[in-house]
Structure formats: structure tokens, C-alpha cells
Short mmCIF file of C-alpha atoms in Angstrom, two decimals:
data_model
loop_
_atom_site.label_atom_id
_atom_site.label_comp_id
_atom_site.label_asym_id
_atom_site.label_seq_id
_atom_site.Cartn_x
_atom_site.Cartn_y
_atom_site.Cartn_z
CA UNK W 1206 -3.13 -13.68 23.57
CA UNK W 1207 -4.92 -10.81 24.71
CA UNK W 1208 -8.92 -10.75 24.46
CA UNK W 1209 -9.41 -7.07 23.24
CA UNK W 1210 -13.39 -6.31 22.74
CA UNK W 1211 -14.51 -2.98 21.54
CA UNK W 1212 -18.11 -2.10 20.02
CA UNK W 1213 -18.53 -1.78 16.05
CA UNK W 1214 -21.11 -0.71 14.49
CA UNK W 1215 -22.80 -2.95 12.48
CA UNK W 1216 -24.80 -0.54 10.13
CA UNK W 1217 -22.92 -1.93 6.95
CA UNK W 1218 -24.99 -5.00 7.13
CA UNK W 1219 -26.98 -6.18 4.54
CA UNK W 1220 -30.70 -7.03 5.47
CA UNK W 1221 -30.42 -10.05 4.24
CA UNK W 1222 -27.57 -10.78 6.45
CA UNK W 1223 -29.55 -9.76 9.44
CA UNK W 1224 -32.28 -12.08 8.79
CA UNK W 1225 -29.27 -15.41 8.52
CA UNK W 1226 -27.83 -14.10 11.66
CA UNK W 1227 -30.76 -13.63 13.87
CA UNK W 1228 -32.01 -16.95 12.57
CA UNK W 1229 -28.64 -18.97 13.66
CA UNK W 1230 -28.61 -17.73 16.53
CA UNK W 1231 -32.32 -18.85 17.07
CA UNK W 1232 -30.76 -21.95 17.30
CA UNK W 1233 -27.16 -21.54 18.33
CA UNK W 1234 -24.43 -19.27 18.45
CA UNK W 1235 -23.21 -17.12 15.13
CA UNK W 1236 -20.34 -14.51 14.88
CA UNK W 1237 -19.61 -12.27 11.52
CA UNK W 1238 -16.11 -13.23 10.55
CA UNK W 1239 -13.03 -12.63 7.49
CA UNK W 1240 -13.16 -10.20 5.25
CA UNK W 1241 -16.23 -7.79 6.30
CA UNK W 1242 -14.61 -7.50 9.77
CA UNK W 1243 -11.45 -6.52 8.55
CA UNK W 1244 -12.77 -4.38 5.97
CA UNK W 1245 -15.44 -2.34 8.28
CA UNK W 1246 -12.34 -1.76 10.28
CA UNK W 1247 -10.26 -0.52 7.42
CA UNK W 1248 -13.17 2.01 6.81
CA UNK W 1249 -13.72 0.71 3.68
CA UNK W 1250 -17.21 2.12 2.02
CA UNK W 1251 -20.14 -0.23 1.24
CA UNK W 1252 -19.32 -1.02 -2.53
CA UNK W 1253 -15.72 -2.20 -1.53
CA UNK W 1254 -17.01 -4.33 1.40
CA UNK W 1255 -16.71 -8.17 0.82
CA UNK W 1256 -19.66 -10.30 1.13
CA UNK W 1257 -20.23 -11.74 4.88
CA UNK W 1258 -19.06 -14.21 6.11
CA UNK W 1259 -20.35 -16.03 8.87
CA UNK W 1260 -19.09 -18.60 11.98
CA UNK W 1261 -21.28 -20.65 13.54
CA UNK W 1262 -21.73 -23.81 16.05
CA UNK W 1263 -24.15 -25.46 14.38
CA UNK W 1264 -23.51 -28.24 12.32
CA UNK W 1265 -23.89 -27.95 8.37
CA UNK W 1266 -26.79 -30.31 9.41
CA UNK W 1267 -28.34 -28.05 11.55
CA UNK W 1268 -27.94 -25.12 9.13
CA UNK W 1269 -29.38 -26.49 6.49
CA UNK W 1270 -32.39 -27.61 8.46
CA UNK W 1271 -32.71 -24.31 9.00
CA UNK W 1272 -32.04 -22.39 5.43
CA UNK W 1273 -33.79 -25.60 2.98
CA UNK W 1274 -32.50 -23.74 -0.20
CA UNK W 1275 -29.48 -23.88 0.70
CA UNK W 1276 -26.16 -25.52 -0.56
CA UNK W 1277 -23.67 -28.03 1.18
CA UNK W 1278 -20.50 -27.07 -0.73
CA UNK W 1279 -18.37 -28.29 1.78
CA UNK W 1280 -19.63 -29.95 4.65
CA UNK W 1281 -16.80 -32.25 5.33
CA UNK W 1282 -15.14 -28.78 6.00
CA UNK W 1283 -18.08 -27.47 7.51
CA UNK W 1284 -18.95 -24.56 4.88
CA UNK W 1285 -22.85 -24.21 3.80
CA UNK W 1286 -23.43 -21.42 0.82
CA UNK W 1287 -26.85 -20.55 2.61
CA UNK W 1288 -29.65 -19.02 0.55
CA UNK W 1289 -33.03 -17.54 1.95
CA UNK W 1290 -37.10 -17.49 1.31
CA UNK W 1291 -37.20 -14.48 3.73
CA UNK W 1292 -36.34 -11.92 1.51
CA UNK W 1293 -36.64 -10.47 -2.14
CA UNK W 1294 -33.71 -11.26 -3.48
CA UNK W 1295 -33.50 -14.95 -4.36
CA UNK W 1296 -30.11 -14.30 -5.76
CA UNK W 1297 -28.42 -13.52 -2.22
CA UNK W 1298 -26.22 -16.25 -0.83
CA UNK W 1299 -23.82 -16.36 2.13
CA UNK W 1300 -21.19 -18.23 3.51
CA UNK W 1301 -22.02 -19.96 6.85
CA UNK W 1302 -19.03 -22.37 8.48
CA UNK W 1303 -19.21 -24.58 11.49
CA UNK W 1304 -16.55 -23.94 13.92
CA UNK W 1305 -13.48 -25.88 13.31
CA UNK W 1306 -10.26 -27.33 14.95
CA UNK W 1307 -8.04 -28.93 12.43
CA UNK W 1308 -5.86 -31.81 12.16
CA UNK W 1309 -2.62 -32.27 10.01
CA UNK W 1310 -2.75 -31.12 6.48
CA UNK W 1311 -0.57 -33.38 4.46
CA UNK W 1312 -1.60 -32.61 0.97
CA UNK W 1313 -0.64 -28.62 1.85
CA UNK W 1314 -3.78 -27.51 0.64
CA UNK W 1315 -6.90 -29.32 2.82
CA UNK W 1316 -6.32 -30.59 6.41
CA UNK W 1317 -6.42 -34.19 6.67
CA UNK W 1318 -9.81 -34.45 9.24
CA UNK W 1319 -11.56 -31.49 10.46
CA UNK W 1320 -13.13 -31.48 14.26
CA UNK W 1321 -16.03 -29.24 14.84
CA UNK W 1322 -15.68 -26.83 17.64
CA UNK W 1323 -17.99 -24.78 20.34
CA UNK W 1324 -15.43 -22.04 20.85
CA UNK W 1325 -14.56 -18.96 18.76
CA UNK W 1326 -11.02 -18.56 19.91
CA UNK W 1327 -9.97 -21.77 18.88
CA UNK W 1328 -11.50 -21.24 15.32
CA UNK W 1329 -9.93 -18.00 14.69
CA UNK W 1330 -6.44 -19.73 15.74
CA UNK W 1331 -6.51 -21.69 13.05
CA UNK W 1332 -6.90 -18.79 10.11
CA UNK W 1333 -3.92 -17.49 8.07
CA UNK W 1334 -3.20 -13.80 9.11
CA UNK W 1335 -4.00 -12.10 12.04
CA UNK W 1336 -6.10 -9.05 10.02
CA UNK W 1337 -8.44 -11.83 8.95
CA UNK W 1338 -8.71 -13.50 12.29
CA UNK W 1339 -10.82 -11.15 14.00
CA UNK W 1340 -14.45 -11.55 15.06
CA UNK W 1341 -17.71 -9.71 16.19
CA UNK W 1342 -19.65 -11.12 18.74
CA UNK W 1343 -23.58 -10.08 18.20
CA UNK W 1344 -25.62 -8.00 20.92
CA UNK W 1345 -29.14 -8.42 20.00
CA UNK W 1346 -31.58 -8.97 17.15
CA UNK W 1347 -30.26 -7.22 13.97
CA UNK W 1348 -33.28 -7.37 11.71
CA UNK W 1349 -34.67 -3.99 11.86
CA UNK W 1350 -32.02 -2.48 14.15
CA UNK W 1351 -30.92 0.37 12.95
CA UNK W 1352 -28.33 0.76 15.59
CA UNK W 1353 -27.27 -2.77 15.51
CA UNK W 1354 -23.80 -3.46 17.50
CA UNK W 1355 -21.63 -6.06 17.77
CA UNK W 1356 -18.41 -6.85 19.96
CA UNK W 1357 -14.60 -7.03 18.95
CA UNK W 1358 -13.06 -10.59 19.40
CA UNK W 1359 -9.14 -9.54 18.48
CA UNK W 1360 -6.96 -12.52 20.17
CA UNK W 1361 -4.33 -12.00 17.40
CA UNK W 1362 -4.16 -7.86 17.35
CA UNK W 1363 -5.05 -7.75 13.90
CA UNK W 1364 -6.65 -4.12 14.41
CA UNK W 1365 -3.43 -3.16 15.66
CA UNK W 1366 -1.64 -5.02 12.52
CA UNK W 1367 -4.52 -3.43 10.22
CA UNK W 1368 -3.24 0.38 11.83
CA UNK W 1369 0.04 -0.32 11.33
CA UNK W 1370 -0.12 -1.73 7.52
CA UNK W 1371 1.40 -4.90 8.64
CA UNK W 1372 0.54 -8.65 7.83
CA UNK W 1373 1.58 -11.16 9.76
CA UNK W 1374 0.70 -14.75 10.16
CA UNK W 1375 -1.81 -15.94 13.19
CA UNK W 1376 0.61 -17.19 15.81
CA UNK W 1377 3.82 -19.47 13.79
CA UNK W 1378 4.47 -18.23 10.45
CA UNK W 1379 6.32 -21.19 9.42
CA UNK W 1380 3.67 -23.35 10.58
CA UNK W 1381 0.91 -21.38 8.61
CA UNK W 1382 2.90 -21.46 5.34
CA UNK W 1383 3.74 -24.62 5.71
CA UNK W 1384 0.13 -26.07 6.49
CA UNK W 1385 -1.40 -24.64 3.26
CA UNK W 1386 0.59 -23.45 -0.33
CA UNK W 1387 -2.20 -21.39 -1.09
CA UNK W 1388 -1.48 -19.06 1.76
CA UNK W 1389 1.73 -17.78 -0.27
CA UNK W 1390 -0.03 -16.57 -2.59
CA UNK W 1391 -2.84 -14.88 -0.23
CA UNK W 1392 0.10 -13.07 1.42
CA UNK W 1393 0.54 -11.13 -1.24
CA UNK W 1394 -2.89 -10.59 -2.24
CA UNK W 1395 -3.78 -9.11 1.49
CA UNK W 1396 -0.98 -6.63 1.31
CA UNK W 1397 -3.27 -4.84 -1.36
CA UNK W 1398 -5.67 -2.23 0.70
CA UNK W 1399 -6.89 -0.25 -2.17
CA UNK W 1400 -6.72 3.72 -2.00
CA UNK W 1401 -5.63 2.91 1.49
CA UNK W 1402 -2.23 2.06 0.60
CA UNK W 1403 0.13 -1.07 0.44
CA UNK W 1404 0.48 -3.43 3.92
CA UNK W 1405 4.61 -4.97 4.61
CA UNK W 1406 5.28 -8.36 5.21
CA UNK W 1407 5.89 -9.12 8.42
CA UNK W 1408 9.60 -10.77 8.78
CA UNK W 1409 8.86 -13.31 9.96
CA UNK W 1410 6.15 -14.37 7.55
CA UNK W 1411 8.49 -12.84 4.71
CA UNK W 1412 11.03 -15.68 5.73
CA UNK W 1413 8.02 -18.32 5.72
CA UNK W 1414 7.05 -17.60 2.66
CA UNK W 1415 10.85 -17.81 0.90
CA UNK W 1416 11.19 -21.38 2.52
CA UNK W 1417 7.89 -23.27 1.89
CA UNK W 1418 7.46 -22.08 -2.00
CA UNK W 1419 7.64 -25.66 -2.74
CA UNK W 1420 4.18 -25.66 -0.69
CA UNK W 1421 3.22 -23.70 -4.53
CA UNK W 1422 3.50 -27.33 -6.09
CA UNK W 1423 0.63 -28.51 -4.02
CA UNK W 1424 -1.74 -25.89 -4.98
CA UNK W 1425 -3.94 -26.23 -8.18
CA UNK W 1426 -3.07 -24.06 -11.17
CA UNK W 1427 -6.54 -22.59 -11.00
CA UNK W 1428 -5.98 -21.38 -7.84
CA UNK W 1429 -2.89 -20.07 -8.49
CA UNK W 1430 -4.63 -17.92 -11.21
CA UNK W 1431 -6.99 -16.65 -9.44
CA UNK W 1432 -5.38 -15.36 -6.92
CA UNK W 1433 -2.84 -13.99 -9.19
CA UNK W 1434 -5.56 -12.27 -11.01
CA UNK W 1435 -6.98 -10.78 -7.97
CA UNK W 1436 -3.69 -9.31 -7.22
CA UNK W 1437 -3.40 -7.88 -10.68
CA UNK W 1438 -6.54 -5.87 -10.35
CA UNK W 1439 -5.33 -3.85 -7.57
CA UNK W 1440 -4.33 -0.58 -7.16
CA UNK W 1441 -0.72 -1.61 -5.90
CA UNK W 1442 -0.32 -4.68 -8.83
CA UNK W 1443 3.55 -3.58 -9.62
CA UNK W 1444 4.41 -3.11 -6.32
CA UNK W 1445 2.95 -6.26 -5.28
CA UNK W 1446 4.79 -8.19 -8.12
CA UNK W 1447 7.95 -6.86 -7.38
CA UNK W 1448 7.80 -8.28 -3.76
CA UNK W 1449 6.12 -11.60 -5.47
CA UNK W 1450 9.54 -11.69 -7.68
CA UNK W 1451 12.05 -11.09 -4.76
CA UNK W 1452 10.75 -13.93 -2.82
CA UNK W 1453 10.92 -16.33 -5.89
CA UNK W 1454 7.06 -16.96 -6.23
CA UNK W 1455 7.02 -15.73 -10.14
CA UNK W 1456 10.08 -18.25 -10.83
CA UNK W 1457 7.74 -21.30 -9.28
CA UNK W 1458 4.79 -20.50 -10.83
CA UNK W 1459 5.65 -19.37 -14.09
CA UNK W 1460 9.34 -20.96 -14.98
CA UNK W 1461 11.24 -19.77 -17.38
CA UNK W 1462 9.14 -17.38 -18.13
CA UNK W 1463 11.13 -13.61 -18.52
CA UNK W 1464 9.19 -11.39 -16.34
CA UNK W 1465 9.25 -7.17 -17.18
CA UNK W 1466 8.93 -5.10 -13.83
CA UNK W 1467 9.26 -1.65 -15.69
CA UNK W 1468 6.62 -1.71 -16.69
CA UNK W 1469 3.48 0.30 -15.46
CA UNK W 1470 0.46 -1.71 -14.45
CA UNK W 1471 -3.49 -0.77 -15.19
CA UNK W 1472 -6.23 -2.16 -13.43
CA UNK W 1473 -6.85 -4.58 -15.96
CA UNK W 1474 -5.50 -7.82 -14.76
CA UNK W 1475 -4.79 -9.38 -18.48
CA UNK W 1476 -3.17 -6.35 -19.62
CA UNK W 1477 -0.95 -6.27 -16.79
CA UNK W 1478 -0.33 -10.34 -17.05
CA UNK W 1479 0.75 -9.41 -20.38
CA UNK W 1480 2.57 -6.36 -19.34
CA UNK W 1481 4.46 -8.71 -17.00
CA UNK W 1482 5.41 -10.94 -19.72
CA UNK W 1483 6.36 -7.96 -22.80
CA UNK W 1484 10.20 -8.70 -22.14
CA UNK W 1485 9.70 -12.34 -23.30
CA UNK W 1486 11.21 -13.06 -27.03
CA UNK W 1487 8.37 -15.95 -27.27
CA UNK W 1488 6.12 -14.97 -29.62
CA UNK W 1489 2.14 -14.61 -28.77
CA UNK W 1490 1.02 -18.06 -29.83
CA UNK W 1491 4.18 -19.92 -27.44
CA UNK W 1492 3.67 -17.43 -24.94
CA UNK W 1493 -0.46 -17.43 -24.65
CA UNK W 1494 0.25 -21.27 -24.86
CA UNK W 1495 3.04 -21.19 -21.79
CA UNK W 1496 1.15 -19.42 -20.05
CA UNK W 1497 -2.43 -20.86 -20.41
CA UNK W 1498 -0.77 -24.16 -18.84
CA UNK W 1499 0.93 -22.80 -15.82
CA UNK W 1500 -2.30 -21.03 -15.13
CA UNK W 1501 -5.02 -23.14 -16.96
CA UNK W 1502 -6.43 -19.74 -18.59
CA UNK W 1503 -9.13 -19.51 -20.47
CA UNK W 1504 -9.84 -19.69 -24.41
CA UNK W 1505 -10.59 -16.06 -23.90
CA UNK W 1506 -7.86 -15.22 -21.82
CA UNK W 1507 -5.62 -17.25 -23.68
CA UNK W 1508 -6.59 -15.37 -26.78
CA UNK W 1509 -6.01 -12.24 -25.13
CA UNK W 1510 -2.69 -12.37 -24.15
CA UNK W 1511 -1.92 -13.43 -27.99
CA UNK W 1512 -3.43 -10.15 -28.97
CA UNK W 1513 -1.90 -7.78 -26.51
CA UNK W 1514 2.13 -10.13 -26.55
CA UNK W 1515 2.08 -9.44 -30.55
CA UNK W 1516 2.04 -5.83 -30.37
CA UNK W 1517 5.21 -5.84 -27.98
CA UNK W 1518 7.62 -2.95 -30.05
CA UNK W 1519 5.17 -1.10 -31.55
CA UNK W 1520 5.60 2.37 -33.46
CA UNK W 1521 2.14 3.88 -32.90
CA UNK W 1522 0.85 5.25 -36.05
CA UNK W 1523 -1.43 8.08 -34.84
CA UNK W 1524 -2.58 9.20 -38.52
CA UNK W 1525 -6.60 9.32 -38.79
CA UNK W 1526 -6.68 6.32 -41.12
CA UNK W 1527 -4.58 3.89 -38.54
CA UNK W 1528 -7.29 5.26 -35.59
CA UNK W 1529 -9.98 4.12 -37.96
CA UNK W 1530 -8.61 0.88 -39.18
CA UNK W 1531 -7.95 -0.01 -35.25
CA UNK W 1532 -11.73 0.80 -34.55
CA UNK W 1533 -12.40 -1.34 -37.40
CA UNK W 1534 -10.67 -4.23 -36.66
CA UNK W 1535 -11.43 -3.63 -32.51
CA UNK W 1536 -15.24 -3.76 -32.51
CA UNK W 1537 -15.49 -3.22 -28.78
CA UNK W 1538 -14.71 -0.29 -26.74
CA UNK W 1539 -13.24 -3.03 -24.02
CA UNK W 1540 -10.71 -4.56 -26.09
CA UNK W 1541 -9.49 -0.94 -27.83
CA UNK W 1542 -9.25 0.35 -23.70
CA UNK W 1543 -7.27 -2.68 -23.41
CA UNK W 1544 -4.72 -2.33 -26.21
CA UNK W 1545 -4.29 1.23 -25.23
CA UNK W 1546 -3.12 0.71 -21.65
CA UNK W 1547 -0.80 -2.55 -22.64
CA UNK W 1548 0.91 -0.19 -24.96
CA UNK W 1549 0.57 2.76 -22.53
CA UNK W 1550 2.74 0.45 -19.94
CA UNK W 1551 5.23 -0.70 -22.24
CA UNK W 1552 5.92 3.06 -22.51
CA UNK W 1553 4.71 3.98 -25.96
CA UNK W 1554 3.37 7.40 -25.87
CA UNK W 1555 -0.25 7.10 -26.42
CA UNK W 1556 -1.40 10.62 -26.01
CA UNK W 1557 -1.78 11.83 -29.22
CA UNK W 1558 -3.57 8.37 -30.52
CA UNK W 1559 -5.70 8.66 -28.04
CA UNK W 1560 -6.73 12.07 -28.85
CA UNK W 1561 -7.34 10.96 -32.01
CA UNK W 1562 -9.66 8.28 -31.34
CA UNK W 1563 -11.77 10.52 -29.00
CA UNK W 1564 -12.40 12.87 -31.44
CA UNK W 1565 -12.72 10.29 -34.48
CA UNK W 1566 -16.49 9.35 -33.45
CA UNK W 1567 -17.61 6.14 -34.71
CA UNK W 1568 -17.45 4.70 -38.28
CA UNK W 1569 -20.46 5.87 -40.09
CA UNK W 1570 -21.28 2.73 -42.28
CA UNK W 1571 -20.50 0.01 -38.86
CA UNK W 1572 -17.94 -2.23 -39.11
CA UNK W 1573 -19.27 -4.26 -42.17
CA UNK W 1574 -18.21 -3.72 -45.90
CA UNK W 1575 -20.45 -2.08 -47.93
CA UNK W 1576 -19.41 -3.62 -51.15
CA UNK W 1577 -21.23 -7.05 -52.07
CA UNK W 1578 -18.87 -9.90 -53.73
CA UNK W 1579 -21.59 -10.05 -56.39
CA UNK W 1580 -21.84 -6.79 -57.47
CA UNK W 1581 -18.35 -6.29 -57.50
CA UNK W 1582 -17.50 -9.04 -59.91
CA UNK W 1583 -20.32 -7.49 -62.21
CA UNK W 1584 -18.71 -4.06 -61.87
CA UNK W 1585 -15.08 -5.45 -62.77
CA UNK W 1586 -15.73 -8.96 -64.66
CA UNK W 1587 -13.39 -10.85 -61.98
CA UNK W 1588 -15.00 -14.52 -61.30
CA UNK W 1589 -15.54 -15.21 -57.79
CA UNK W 1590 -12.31 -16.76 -56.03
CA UNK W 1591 -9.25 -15.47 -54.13
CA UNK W 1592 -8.22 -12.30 -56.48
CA UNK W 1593 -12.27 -10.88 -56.08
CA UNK W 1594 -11.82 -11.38 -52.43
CA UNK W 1595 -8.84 -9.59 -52.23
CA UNK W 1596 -10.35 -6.62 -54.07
CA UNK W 1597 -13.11 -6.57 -52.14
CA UNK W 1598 -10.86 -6.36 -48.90
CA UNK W 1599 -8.78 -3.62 -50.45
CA UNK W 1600 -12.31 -1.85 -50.74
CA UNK W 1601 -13.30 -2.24 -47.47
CA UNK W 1602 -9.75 -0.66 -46.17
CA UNK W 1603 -10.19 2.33 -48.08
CA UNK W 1604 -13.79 2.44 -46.54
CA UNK W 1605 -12.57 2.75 -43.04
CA UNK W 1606 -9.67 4.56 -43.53
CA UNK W 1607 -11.69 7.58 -45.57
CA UNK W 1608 -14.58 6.83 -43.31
CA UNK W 1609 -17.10 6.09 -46.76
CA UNK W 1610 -20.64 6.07 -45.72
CA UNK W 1611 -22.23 4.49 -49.04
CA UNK W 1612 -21.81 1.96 -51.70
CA UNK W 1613 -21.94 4.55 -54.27
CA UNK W 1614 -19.04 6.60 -53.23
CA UNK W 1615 -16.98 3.37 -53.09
CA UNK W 1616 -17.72 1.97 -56.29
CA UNK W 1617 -16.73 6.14 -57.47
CA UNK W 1618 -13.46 5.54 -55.89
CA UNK W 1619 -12.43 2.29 -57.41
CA UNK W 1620 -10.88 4.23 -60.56
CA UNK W 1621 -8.33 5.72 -58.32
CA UNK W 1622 -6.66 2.65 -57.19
CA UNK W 1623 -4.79 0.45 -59.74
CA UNK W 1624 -6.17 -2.73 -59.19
CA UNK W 1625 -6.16 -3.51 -63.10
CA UNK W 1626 -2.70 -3.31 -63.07
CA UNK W 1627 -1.19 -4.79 -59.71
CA UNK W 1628 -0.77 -8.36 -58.88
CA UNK W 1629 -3.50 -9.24 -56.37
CA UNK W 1630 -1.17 -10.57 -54.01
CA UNK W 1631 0.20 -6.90 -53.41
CA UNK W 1632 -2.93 -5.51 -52.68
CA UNK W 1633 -3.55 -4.21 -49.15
CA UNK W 1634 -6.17 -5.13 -46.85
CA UNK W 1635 -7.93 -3.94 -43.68
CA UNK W 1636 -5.88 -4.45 -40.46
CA UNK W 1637 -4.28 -2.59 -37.41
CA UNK W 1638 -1.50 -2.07 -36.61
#
């Protein structure tokens, strides 16, 4: 292992983060590690930064004698969520860990007894991939600093493997893999570098990761999901999936379940769960309900992957009235976005829809019908019950389709449709598609 130090410049930092570092190391020693390193080095901008995280050799203990507000999250791991009275915003929180050297992990997910260290090496040893086992050492106080520095700890080249697009696993690969299930899925998440491009697999960690996916198994379903869904915000989703599917993850963590890579991905990660899934012959409700117990979704999420599976095969009706019926029946300029780029990936041409919509501008009476159930059983001498209903929701299609803006024009129009001569049953009603 080479020790390769280099000055970076630590102007990123938060100034709350200044004021937990310079107060560790009041005490002890502190070091800015994970993500932020190895996104300052990947010149990512401020916005796209992750939140610090920070190494330390003081004890969870000591920490939190120091930070009161604070939360012990994990101590038996080491890991305080540390909150601060020095500042403004009582919202901040950061991650502070003790320094750790770890025994066995036999569950695959948390190792059996954790030993707290004094040295920096031998907790960066320890960590998954070498691109997020880099350090900075501190030089001086950072609150008010404007030209704050800190040192390079890189035992593991992960500068080198963040040049070079590669990932690869901190020292064994097959030991890494095999000490943690989660750490498959990670994999694929860190080969995601946003507008920067799309990191390889290392070989050696490629072949890992195809012989320990029964290490998946040992990792909760939450966790699978979320770092599924992380994945399927990115800006390289498909790609990433692809790999995902050559190296058997999909088939262990969602059997049996038909996955569709032609598809083209969004940035949405439902609608591209769901574009995933658009070659499966389940219908919405078996699918939402597969799917919500592999990855213990949501109610919400669950319900959204009904919505978006059921309009699989659709023949996009692009006439004004279908635009206005599917702003009626889609209140919410999220959920219409949504449907749009589902069907967009499935490769229905959306184009001239969308045009449509853009120029439709809003219903002018809302979303609500203008016609009252009284007053339209005086007007027509039906009793209340399931044939005045139905009228009523004929009423309130033709509202939205001809875009009516008052009651009075709708009760004019109700002597152009037959509705004293039809069977109720027939009658049509407001929905989309």
C-alpha cells in the first residue's frame, strides 16, 4: 500500500461542518471521510456533494459529551448522528464514527464485534471500494478559514481508480463481497457518476459479486430497495441494470419476475421500476403486489406501479378531449410527468400528446363537477340511486372533454345526449385512457 498525500482544498465545506471538526479535534483526532472525499475529487459541484462524513478517535462517549443534542444511532458500531447549538440551523446533522477494526461478520450484513481503533489506515482497510476509502487529514482550524486545506490519505489508489472510471474492492474482492450482501448491491450503485459518466467493474470484483449473490439473502428487503431506487434515479439507470441482470442480481432479488431492458429509463425511479417490469403478462394488481414484497414498497409506491403496469400497450389517443379527460382524472402535474415518460420508454410516441397538453392550459371549472345530484334529479325527475349517478358522471365527462366552464351551459347541453332513451348501464363516464 502506498501512502499518497496531496493537498485539497477544503472550500466545499459547510460551516457547520467546520465548527464539528475543529471541535473533535479539540479533543482528539478527526478526518473527513466517504462520499465528500470522493466526490470533491470527482469535481462534483456543491449541490451534488454528499453530506460529510466524519472519522474520529473518540469514543461515541466522548462525542456525545461533546455535541449534547446529539444522537447515538449506532454506538455499538461506533456511529453518532451529531447535531449542534453553535450554529443557526438546528436542522443540520452529521455523521461522526469512531475508528473501527472489525471482527467476523457472520450474519453478512453487521460484523459480529467491532474494536475501536487509533489509526486511520486500519479504518479505511476495512471499507468496501477503494474510491470510498480515501481520507483527508486536517491542517488547522477550519472555522473561518477561507483557505482551509486538508491532506490526501489514498492507501488504496482510489484517486487513481476514480481517473480511470474503475471500481474495485479495498484489498480482496471476494473477501469484501463475502463479508457484507449489501455491498452487491452498492457496486452497482457506485458505478453511477452522474454527467461524469459510467465507472467498470473491476474483474475481479465482477467475479465476487457473481459468486456471493447468495450474500443478497442476508440483506433486508428494505435495503435492497433502497439501494435499487438510488440506482434508478441516475443518469446511467439502463446501463446499470443491464450489468445488474448479467451478473444475476435481478433474478435473486426479484424471481420470476420478467424484466424489459429495451426499454428507455427517466430519472424517475418508479417509472423506470415499472419500465423494468412492462414485459411482465401479470397484471398491475399481481405485479404491484409481487413486487411490493420483494421490496417491501410502499402503499404509495405500491399504488404507483399499479397505475403506470396497467397502461402497458397503450394506443395514445392524442385528440383534445382524451388530453382533457387525462388532466381530469391526473390532478397533479407529478403523476401526468410520470405517465408520460413510462409510456415515452415503452416507446409510444408521445410527441404530439404532449403538445397537446402544453397548449391545452388548465380546465377552467377545476377538476370538480359542476352539476349537483339534487338539481339534476329536479331537472330530469330521476330519484336518487345508481342510474342519477351515472347521469351525473356522463355530465361531468362531457364537461372536461368540451372544457364547460358553468352549470348553465351543461344543463343547455343535456338535450343533445340521449339519456332518455339509453340504458344507463351504456352510458359513458369520465376516465383516461
Amino acid at each position: 500500500m502506498e501512502d499518497a498525500r496531496r493537498k485539497i482544498s477544503l472550500s466545499l465545506l459547510k460551516d457547520e461542518d467546520r465548527i464539528v471538526l475543529d471541535r473533535l479535534r479539540e479533543f482528539g483526532d478527526a478526518w473527513i471521510v466517504g462520499g465528500w472525499v470522493r466526490d470533491v475529487l470527482s469535481g462534483f459541484s456543491l449541490e451534488l456533494i454528499d453530506d460529510i462524513d466524519i472519522a474520529t478517535n473518540l469514543t461515541p462517549d466522548e462525542v456525545k459529551a461533546i455535541f449534547p443534542r446529539s444522537i447515538m444511532v449506532g454506538e455499538k458500531f461506533g456511529t453518532v448522528i451529531v447535531r449542534i447549538d453553535e450554529c443557526d440551523n438546528r436542522d443540520y446533522e452529521c455523521e461522526v464514527t469512531t475508528l473501527r477494526e472489525d471482527g467476523g461478520y457472520s450474519d453478512g450484513r453487521r460484523p459480529e464485534n467491532v474494536i475501536f481503533g487509533q489509526e486511520i489506515e486500519d479504518d479505511l482497510a476495512r471499507r468496501d471500494f477503494t474510491v470510498n476509502a480515501m481520507a483527508i487529514d486536517l491542517n488547522g482550524k477550519m472555522v473561518g478559514n477561507d483557505k482551509a486545506q486538508g491532506e490526501l490519505l489514498d492507501f488504496w489508489e482510489g484517486e487513481a481508480d476514480l481517473e480511470s472510471g474503475l471500481l474495485r474492492a479495498v484489498g480482496d474482492a471476494e473477501k469484501r463481497i463475502g463479508e457484507d450482501g449489501l455491498r452487491v448491491m452498492r457496486a452497482f450503485r457506485f458505478l453511477e457518476s452522474g454527467e461524469f459518466g459510467l465507472r467498470n467493474l473491476d474483474s475481479d470484483l465482477s467475479n465476487a459479486i457473481s459468486s456471493n449473490l447468495e450474500m443478497l439473502e442476508m440483506v433486508s428487503k428494505e435495503r435492497i430497495w433502497s439501494e435499487l431506487g438510488k440506482i434508478l434515479r441516475g443518469h446511467h439507470s439502463k446501463e446499470i441494470i443491464e450489468k445488474m441482470h448479467d451478473h444475476g442480481v435481478l433474478d435473486k432479488i426479484l424471481p420470476g419476475v420478467s424484466v424489459n431492458l429495451g426499454v428507455h429509463h427517466s430519472r424517475d425511479h418508479m417509472v423506470n421500476l415499472a419500465l423494468m417490469c412492462s414485459s411482465e403478462t401479470l397484471d398491475g394488481s399481481e405485479l404491484s403486489e409481487k413486487l411490493a414484497g420483494y421490496l417491501r414498497l410502499s402503499k404509495k409506491e405500491t399504488a404507483t406501479l399499479f397505475l403506470l403496469h396497467e397502461l402497458r400497450g397503450l394506443e395514445l389517443d392524442n385528440s383534445i378531449k382524451s388530453v382533457r379527460r387525462f388532466m381530469a382524472t391526473h390532478h397533479d402535474q407529478s403523476s401526468r410527468m410520470m405517465i408520460l415518460e413510462y409510456l415515452s420508454g415503452t416507446g409510444v410516441e408521445t410527441g404530439e400528446f404532449e403538445s397537446c397538453y402544453q397548449s391545452a392550459g388548465e380546465l377552467r371549472a377545476g377538476n370538480l363537477p359542476l352539476m349537483d345530484g339534487n338539481l339534476l334529479s329536479s331537472l330530469t325527475g330521476i330519484d336518487p340511486g345508481r342510474k342519477l349517478g351515472r347521469l351525473k358522471d356522463w355530465l361531468y365527462r362531457i364537461q372536461v372533454e368540451e372544457d364547460v366552464e358553468n352549470r348553465e351551459s351543461l344543463i343547455s347541453m343535456m338535450d343533445e345526449i340521449p339519456w332518455k332513451e339509453q340504458e344507463f348501464a351504456d352510458w359513458p363516464v369520465l376516465s383516461w385512457p
